PDB file of C-alpha atoms and ligand atoms in Angstrom:
ATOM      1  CA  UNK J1018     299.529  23.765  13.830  1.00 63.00           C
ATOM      2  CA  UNK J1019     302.139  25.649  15.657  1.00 75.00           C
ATOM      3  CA  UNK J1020     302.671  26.226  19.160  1.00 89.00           C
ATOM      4  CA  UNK J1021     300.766  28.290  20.971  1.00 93.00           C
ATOM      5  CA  UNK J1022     300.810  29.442  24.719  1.00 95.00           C
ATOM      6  CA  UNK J1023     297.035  28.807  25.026  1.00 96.00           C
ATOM      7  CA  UNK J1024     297.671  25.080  23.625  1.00 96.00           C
ATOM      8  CA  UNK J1025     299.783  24.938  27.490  1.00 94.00           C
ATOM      9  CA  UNK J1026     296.999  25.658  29.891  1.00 95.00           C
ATOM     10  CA  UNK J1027     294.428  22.382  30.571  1.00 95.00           C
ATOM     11  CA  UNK J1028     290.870  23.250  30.543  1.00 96.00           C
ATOM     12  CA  UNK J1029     290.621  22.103  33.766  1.00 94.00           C
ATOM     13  CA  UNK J1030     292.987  25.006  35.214  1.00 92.00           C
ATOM     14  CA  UNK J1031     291.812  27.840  33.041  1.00 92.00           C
ATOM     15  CA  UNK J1032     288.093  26.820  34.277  1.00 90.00           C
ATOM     16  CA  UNK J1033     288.856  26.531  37.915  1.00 89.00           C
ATOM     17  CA  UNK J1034     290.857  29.829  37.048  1.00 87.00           C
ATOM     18  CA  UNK J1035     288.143  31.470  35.831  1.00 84.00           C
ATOM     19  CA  UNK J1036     285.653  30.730  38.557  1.00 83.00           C
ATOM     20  CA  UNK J1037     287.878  31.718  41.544  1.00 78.00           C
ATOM     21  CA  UNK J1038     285.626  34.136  43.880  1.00 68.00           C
ATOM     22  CA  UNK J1039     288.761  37.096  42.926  1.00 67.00           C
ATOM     23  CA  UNK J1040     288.389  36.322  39.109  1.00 66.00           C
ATOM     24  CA  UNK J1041     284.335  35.970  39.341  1.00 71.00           C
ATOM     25  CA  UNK J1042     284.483  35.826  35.220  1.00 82.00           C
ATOM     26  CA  UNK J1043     283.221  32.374  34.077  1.00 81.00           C
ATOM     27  CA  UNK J1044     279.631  33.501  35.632  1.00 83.00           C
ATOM     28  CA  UNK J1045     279.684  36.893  34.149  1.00 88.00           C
ATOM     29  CA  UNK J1046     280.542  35.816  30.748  1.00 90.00           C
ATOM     30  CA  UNK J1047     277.663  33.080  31.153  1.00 90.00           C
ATOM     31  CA  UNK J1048     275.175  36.372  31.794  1.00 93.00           C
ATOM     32  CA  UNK J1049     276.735  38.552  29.502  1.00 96.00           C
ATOM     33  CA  UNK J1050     276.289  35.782  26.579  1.00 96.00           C
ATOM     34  CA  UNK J1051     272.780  35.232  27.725  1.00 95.00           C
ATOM     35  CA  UNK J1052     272.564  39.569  26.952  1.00 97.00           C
ATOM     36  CA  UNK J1053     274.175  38.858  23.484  1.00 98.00           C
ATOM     37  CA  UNK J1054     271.597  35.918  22.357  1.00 97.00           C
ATOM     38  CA  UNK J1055     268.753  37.658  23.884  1.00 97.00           C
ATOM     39  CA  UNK J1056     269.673  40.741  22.061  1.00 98.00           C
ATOM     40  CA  UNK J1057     270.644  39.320  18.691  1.00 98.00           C
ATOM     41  CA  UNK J1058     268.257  35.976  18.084  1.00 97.00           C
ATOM     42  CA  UNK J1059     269.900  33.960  15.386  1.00 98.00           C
ATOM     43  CA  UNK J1060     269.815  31.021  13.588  1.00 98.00           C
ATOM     44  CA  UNK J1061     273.666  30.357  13.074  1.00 98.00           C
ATOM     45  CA  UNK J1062     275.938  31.338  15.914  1.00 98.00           C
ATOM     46  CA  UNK J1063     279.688  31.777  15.843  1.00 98.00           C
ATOM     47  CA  UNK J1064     281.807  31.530  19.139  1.00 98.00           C
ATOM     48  CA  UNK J1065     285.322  33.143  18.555  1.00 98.00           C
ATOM     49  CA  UNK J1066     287.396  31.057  21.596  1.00 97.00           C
ATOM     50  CA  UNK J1067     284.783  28.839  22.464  1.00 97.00           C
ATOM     51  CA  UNK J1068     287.413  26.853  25.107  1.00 96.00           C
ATOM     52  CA  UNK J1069     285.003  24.300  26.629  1.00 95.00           C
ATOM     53  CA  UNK J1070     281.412  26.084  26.014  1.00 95.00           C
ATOM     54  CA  UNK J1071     280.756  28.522  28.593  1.00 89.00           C
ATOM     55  CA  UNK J1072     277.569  29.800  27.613  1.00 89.00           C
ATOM     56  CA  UNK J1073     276.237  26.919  25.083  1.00 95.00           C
ATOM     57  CA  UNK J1074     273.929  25.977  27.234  1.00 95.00           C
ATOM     58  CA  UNK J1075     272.254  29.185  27.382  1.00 94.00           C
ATOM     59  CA  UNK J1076     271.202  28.300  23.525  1.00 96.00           C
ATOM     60  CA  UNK J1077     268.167  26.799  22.756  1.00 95.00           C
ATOM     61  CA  UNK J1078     268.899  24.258  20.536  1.00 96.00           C
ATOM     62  CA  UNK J1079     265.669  24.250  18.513  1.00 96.00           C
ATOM     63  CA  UNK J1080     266.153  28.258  17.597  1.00 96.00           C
ATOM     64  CA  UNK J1081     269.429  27.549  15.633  1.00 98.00           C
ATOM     65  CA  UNK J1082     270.441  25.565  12.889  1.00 98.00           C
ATOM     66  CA  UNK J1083     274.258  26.011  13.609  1.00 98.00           C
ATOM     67  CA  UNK J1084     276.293  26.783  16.442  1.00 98.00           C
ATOM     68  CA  UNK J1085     280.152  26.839  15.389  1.00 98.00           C
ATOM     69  CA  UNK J1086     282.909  27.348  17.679  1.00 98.00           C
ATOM     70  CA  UNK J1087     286.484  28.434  16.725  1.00 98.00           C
ATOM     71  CA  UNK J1088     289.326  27.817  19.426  1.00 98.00           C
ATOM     72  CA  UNK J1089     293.159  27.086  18.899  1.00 98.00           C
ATOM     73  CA  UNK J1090     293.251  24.256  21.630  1.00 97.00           C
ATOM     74  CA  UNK J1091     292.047  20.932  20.244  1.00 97.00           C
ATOM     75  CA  UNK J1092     291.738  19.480  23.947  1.00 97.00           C
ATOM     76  CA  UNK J1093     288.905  22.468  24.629  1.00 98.00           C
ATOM     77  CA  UNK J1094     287.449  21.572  21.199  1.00 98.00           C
ATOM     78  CA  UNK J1095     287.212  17.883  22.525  1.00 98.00           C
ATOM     79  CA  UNK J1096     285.957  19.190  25.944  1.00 98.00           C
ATOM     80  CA  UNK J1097     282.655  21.187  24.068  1.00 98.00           C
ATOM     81  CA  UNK J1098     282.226  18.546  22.188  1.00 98.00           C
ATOM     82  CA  UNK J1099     281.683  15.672  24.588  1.00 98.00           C
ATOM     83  CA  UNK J1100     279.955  18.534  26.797  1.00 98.00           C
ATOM     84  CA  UNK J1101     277.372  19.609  23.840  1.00 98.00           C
ATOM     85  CA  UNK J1102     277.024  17.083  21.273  1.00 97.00           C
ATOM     86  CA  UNK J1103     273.623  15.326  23.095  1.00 97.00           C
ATOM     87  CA  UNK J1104     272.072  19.138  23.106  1.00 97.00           C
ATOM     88  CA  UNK J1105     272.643  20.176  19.555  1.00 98.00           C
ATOM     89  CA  UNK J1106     273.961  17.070  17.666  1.00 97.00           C
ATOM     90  CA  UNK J1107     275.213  17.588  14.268  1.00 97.00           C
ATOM     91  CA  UNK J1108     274.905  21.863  14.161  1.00 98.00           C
ATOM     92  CA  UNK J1109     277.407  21.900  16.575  1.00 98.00           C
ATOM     93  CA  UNK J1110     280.529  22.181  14.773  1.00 98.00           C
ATOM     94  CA  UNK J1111     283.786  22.905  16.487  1.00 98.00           C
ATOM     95  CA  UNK J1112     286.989  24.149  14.046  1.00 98.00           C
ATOM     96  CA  UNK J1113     290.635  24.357  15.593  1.00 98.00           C
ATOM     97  CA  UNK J1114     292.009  27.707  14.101  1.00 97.00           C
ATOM     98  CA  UNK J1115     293.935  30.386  14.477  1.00 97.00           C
ATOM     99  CA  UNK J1116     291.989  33.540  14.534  1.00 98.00           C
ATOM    100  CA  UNK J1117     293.164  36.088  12.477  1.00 97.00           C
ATOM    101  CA  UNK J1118     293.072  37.418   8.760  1.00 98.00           C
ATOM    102  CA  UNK J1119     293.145  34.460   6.988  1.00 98.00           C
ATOM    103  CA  UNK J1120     290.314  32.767   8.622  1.00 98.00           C
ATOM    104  CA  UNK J1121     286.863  32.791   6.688  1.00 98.00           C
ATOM    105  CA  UNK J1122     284.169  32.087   8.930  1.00 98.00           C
ATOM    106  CA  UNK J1123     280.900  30.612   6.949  1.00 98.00           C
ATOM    107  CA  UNK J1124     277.961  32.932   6.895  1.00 98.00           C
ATOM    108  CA  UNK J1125     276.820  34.112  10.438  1.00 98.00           C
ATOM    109  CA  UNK J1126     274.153  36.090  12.340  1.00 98.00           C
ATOM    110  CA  UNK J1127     275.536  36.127  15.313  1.00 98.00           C
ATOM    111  CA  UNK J1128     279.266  36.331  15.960  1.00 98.00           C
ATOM    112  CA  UNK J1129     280.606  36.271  19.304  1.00 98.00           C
ATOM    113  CA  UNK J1130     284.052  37.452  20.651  1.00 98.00           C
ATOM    114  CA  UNK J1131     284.629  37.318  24.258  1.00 97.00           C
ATOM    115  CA  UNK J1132     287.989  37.482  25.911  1.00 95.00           C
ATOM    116  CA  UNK J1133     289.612  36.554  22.735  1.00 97.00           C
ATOM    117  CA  UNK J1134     291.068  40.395  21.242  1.00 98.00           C
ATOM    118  CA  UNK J1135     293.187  40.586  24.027  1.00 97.00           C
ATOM    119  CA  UNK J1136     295.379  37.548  22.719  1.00 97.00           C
ATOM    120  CA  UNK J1137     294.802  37.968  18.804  1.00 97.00           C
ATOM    121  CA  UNK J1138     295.432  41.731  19.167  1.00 98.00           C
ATOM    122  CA  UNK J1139     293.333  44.364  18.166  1.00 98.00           C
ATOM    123  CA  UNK J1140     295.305  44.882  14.829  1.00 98.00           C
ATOM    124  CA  UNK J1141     294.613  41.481  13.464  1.00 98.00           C
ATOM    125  CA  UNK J1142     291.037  40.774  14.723  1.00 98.00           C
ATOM    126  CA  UNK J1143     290.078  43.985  12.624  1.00 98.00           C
ATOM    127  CA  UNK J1144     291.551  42.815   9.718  1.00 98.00           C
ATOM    128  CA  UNK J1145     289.551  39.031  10.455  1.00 98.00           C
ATOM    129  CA  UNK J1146     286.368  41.030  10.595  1.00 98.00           C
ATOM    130  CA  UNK J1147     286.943  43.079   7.603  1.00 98.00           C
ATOM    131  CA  UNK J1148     288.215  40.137   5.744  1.00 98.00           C
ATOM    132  CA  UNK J1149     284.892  38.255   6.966  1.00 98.00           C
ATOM    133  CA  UNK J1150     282.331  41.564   7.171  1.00 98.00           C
ATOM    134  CA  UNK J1151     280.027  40.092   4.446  1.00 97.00           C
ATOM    135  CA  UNK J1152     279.453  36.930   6.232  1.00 98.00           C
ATOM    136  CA  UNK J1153     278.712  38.844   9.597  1.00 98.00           C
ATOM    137  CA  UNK J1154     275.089  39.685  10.819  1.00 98.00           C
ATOM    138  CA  UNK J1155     276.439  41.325  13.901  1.00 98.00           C
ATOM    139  CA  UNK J1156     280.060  41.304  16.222  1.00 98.00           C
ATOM    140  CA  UNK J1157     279.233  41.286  19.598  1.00 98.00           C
ATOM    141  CA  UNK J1158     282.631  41.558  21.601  1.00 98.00           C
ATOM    142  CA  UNK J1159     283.917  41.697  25.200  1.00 98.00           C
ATOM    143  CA  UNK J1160     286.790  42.856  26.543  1.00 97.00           C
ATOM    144  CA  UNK J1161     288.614  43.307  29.971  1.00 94.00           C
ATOM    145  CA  UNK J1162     289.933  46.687  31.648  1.00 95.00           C
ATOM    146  CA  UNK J1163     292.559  45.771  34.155  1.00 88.00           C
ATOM    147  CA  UNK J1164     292.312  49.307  36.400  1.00 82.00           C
ATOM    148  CA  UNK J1165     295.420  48.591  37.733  1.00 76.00           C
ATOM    149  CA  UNK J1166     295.277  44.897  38.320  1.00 70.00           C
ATOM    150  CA  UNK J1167     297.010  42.546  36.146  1.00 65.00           C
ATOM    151  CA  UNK J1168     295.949  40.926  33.467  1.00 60.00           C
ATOM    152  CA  UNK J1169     295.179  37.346  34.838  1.00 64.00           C
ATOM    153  CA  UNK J1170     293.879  38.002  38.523  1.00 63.00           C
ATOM    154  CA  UNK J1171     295.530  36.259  41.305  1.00 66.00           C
ATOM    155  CA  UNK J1172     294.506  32.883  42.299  1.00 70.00           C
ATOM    156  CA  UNK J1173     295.517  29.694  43.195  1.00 73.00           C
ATOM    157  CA  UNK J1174     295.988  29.014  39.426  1.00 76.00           C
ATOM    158  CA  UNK J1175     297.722  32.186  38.143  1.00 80.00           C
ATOM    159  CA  UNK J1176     301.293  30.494  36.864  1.00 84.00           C
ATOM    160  CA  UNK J1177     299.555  28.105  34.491  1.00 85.00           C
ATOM    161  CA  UNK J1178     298.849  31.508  32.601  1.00 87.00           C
ATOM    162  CA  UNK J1179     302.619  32.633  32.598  1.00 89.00           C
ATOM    163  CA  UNK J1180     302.947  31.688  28.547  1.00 89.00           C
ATOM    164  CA  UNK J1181     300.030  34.444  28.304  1.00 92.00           C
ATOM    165  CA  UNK J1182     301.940  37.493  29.077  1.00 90.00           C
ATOM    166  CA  UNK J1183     304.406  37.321  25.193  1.00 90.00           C
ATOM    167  CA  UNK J1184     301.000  37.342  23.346  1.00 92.00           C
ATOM    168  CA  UNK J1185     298.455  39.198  25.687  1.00 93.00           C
ATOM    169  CA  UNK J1186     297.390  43.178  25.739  1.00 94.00           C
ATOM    170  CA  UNK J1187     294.856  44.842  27.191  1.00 95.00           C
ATOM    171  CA  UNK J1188     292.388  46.270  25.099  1.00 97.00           C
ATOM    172  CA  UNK J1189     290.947  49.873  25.101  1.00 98.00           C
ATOM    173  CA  UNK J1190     287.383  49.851  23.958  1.00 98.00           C
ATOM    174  CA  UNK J1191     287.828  53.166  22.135  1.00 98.00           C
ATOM    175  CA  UNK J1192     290.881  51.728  19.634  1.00 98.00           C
ATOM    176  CA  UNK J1193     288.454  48.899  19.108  1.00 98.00           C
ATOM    177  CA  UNK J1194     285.725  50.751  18.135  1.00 98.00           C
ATOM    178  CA  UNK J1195     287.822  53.441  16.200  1.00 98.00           C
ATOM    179  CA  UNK J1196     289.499  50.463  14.007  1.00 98.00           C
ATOM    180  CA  UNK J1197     286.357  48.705  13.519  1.00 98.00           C
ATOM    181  CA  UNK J1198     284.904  52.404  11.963  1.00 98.00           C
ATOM    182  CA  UNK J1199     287.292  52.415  10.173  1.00 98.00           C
ATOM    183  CA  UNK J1200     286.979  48.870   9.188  1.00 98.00           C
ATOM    184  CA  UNK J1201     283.505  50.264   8.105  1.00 98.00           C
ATOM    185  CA  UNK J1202     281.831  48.117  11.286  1.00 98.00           C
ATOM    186  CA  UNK J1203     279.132  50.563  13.157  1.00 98.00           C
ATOM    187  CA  UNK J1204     279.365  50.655  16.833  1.00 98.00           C
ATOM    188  CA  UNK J1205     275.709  49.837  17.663  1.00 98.00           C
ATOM    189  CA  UNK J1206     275.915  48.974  21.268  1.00 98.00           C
ATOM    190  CA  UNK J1207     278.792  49.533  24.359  1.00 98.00           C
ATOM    191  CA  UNK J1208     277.690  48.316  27.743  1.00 98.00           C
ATOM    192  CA  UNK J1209     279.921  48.249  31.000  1.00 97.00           C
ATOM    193  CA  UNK J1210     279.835  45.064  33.358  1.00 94.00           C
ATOM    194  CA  UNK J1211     282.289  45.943  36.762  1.00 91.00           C
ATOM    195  CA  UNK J1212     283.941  42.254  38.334  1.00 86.00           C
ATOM    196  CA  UNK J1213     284.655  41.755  42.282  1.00 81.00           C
ATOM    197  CA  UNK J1214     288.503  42.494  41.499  1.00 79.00           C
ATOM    198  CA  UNK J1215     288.312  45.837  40.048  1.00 86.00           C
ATOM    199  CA  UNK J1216     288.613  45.105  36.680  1.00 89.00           C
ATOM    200  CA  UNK J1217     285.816  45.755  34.506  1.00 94.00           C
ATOM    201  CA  UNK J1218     284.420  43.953  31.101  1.00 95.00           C
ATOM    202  CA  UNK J1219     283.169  46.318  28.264  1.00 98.00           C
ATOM    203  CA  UNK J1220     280.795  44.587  25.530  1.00 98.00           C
ATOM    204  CA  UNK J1221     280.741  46.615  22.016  1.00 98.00           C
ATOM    205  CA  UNK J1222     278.203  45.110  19.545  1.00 98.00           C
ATOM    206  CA  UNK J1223     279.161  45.748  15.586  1.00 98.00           C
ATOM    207  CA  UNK J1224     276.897  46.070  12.613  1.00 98.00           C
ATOM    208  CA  UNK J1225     279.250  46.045   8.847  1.00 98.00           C
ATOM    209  CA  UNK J1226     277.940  48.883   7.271  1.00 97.00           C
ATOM    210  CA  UNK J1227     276.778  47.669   3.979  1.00 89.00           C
ATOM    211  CA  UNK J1228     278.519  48.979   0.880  1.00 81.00           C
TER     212      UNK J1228
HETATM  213  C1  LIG E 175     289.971  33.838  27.888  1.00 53.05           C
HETATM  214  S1  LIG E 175     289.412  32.486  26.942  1.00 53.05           S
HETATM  215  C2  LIG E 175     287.770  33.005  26.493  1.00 53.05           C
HETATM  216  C3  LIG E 175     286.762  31.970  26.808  1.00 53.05           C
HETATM  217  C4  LIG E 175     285.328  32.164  26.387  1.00 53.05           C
HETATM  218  N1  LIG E 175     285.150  33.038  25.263  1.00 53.05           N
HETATM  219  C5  LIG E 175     284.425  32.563  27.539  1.00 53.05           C
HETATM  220  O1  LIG E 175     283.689  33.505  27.368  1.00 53.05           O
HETATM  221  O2  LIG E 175     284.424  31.927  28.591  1.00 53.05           O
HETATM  222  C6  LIG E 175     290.267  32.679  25.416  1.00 53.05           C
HETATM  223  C7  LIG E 175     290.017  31.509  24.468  1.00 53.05           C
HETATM  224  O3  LIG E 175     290.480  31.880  23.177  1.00 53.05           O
HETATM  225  C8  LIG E 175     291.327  30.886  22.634  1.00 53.05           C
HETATM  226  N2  LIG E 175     292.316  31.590  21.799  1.00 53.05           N
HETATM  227  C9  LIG E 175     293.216  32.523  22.217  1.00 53.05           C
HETATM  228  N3  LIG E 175     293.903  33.012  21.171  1.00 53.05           N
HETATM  229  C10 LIG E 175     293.420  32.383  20.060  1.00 53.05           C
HETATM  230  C11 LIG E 175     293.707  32.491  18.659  1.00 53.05           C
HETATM  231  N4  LIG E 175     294.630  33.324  18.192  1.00 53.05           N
HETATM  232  N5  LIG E 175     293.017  31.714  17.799  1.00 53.05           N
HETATM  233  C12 LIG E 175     292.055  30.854  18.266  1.00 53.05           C
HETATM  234  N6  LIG E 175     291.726  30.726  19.582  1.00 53.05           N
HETATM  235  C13 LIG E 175     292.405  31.483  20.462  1.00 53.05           C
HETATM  236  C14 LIG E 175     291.938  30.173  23.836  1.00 53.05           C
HETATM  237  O4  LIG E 175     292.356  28.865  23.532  1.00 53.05           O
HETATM  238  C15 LIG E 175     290.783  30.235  24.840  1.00 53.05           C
HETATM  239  O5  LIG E 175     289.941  29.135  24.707  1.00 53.05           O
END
């Protein structure tokens, strides 16, 4: 696979990153994923940017018969693995992609993007769920709103993230949900979460519209 700026940053970093008291994210994500279960049970899960499994262990493992996670760094990949093979054995299956239009995703209930649009784009992560929209129950996403502040927080760890800024954008939840429309997704959900620094994360939750 090619190079890829996320393939630069160890887990270890982007964790310890991620739980800094300024960033305050790896928590939120963990209740915000707990929202997205609760709200959507399923039997097969997808994780879009899994990195080491924030939030796997708010699955019960004997509600699902697959949990698949889709991530571009093999070491993260290796991380969830060792981390959540004992819970969920063999329906844990971990895939080193890239996400984007070429990707088909087996068939899925539950598909969960979290902090990943900002890096694929907006452009191409439509275009994955349109190519994909018959194999999708439901697209539950979440994306940051900087307010000001940039897009990786300041902390201790903030030039490990450098390589970020050629492939990052923020997102603005109404281009997402006006390209997924027209992507024929349905906007069913849009909830607000606010973080310690300012910024804020937005979850939208899409249906495909059946044809
Ligand atoms: C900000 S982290 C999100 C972590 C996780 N979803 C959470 O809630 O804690 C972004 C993750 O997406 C992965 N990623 C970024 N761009 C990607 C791409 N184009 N294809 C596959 N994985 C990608 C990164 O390796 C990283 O693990």
């Amino acid at each position: 696979m090619e190079s890829h700026p996320w393939r630069e940053i160890s887990l270890e970093v982007y964790e310890a990153h991620m739980s800094d008291e300024a960033v305050g994210q790896l928590d939120r994500l963990s209740e915000i994923t707990a929202e997205q279960l609760q709200d959507h049970p399923s039997r097969s899960i997808g994780i879009l940017g899994v990195a080491g499994g924030n939030g796997l262990d708010l699955i019960d493992p004997d509600t699902v018969d697959c949990v698949r996670g889709y991530d571009v760094n093999p070491d993260y990949l290796a991380a969830c693995r060792l981390r959540y093979t004992d819970r969920f054995g063999a329906r844990l299956m971990l895939i080193e992609c890239s996400i984007d239009r070429a990707l088909v995703i087996d068939p899925t209930e539950l598909v969960i993007a979290n902090l990943i649009i900002e890096y694929v784009g907006v452009t191409e992560f439509v275009a994955f769920a349109q190519s994909n929209a018959e194999r999708i129950g439901v697209l539950s996403c979440v994306t940051q709103q900087n307010h000001g502040v940039g897009l990786v927080s300041a902390t201790g760890y903030s030039a490990a993230f450098a390589g970020l800024e050629s492939i990052a954008s923020e997102v603005d939840p109404d281009v997402l949900a006006s390209a997924m429309t027209a992507a024929r997704f349905a906007l069913v959900a849009t909830m607000e979460y606010p973080l310690p620094n300012g910024k804020v994360l937005t979850r939208q939750d899409f249906r495909p519209v059946p044809v």
